[in-house]
């Protein structure tokens, strides 16, 4: 049995990276022979087997012929006559088309080792255009390998543009798009995924809500990078830095500013109310890609609340402003002298006003029932604030303030409440106790 180590394990070793799963190609064998040797078949679309001892994957050498549109339109030939070179020739990129025999010698008919040395992502051959999923795979590989200096070969990028123009990306099912997106967001440089898709025109097809952000200006004093699309790239990379490998955090980072694409031209570069405006396109994106509930819920919380978290130290001022406005105190200043009569309970609780606003923010994010949500919210908001040109190393005090307030509120238990309460009175007493705890915690800051 002629077996060869192939794909990622060979590529990563040549890059000096820790290899992941080891996959093998078997040449000159049949399915019956593999099963007779004790290998367990697991492949649905082509012959793949698990080694009886190691559990590693062994696939019969095969070729693929295009038979229809989309990434499933292929006829597979795994005849024993298929050579190793033919099997490697059906692969996507040269860096993935390298094999290693049992003696450690490389079989590299398409120059993958040379491209690894040059840090170039290059397609193997003309068959690349037959699978539209490879456009997303190219972008996802860039998200992983851009940090090692890789770039897409110009001829490969041109081919990707042709594939986009052909309309075949519309054949991709949402689950496969989400799978590639999720893996890219868990990589070290998610911005490279977005930039690669943007440069070849594919972002407008698979993530039109994100593509719409490119070219939208922001106020330079807050966003030195100006372009909202560039800002989102920076935020995604900062999220990957703060929470490595966490696609949940990075998805919320990716979608936090979708509302800025909807800002009327005459308002630019300001984006008044973009946090609320972003909820509708976010929900459309999540429905289309069948995004998991947890990702969707965190993304909505971040989209809606990120400005409130940035203004954490202003929350009491915001609540006081609302109190004065309710009393018409800006149009009729004398009303403030009469405020004790109009809003007497709120005036008595003046020191609790920010705590009440913070409590409401935590509750809106389901932070009492799902405590992890608040730390996630703080992380993404920090990524948003630091994901700006020249501001990556700035401190972000609101994150610590929000976490401290949440921890203080979560420390309150029913045992801290007055005895004899029942029904709704328990809930209200818990709310008041949590607000008092938040007031005490934030008052120390």
mmCIF file of N, CA and C in Angstrom, residues 94-95 97-98 108-117 122:
data_model
loop_
_atom_site.group_PDB
_atom_site.id
_atom_site.type_symbol
_atom_site.label_atom_id
_atom_site.label_comp_id
_atom_site.label_asym_id
_atom_site.label_seq_id
_atom_site.Cartn_x
_atom_site.Cartn_y
_atom_site.Cartn_z
ATOM 1 N N UNK A 94 -1.277 25.601 -4.275
ATOM 2 C CA UNK A 94 -0.016 24.858 -4.378
ATOM 3 C C UNK A 94 0.536 24.483 -3.010
ATOM 4 N N UNK A 95 0.339 25.341 -2.020
ATOM 5 C CA UNK A 95 0.880 25.045 -0.687
ATOM 6 C C UNK A 95 0.163 23.869 -0.033
ATOM 7 N N UNK A 97 -0.780 21.264 -2.022
ATOM 8 C CA UNK A 97 -0.625 20.192 -3.009
ATOM 9 C C UNK A 97 0.765 19.582 -2.928
ATOM 10 N N UNK A 98 1.253 19.397 -1.716
ATOM 11 C CA UNK A 98 2.560 18.787 -1.481
ATOM 12 C C UNK A 98 2.339 17.486 -0.710
ATOM 13 N N UNK A 108 6.366 17.294 -4.953
ATOM 14 C CA UNK A 108 5.846 18.663 -5.070
ATOM 15 C C UNK A 108 5.779 19.082 -6.538
ATOM 16 N N UNK A 109 4.857 18.488 -7.303
ATOM 17 C CA UNK A 109 4.829 18.757 -8.749
ATOM 18 C C UNK A 109 4.354 20.151 -9.135
ATOM 19 N N UNK A 110 3.757 20.903 -8.200
ATOM 20 C CA UNK A 110 3.178 22.206 -8.560
ATOM 21 C C UNK A 110 3.872 23.383 -7.877
ATOM 22 N N UNK A 111 5.027 23.128 -7.272
ATOM 23 C CA UNK A 111 5.830 24.227 -6.723
ATOM 24 C C UNK A 111 5.312 24.795 -5.414
ATOM 25 N N UNK A 112 4.652 23.979 -4.616
ATOM 26 C CA UNK A 112 4.118 24.471 -3.347
ATOM 27 C C UNK A 112 5.189 24.902 -2.366
ATOM 28 N N UNK A 113 6.293 24.141 -2.298
ATOM 29 C CA UNK A 113 7.376 24.506 -1.372
ATOM 30 C C UNK A 113 7.977 25.853 -1.759
ATOM 31 N N UNK A 114 8.105 26.093 -3.050
ATOM 32 C CA UNK A 114 8.622 27.385 -3.523
ATOM 33 C C UNK A 114 7.677 28.520 -3.122
ATOM 34 N N UNK A 115 6.365 28.286 -3.241
ATOM 35 C CA UNK A 115 5.401 29.324 -2.868
ATOM 36 C C UNK A 115 5.355 29.543 -1.366
ATOM 37 N N UNK A 116 5.613 28.488 -0.595
ATOM 38 C CA UNK A 116 5.709 28.670 0.854
ATOM 39 C C UNK A 116 6.895 29.557 1.179
ATOM 40 N N UNK A 117 8.007 29.317 0.509
ATOM 41 C CA UNK A 117 9.199 30.136 0.734
ATOM 42 C C UNK A 117 8.934 31.591 0.355
ATOM 43 N N UNK A 122 -1.230 30.587 -4.189
ATOM 44 C CA UNK A 122 -1.421 30.488 -5.627
ATOM 45 C C UNK A 122 -2.273 29.255 -5.939
#
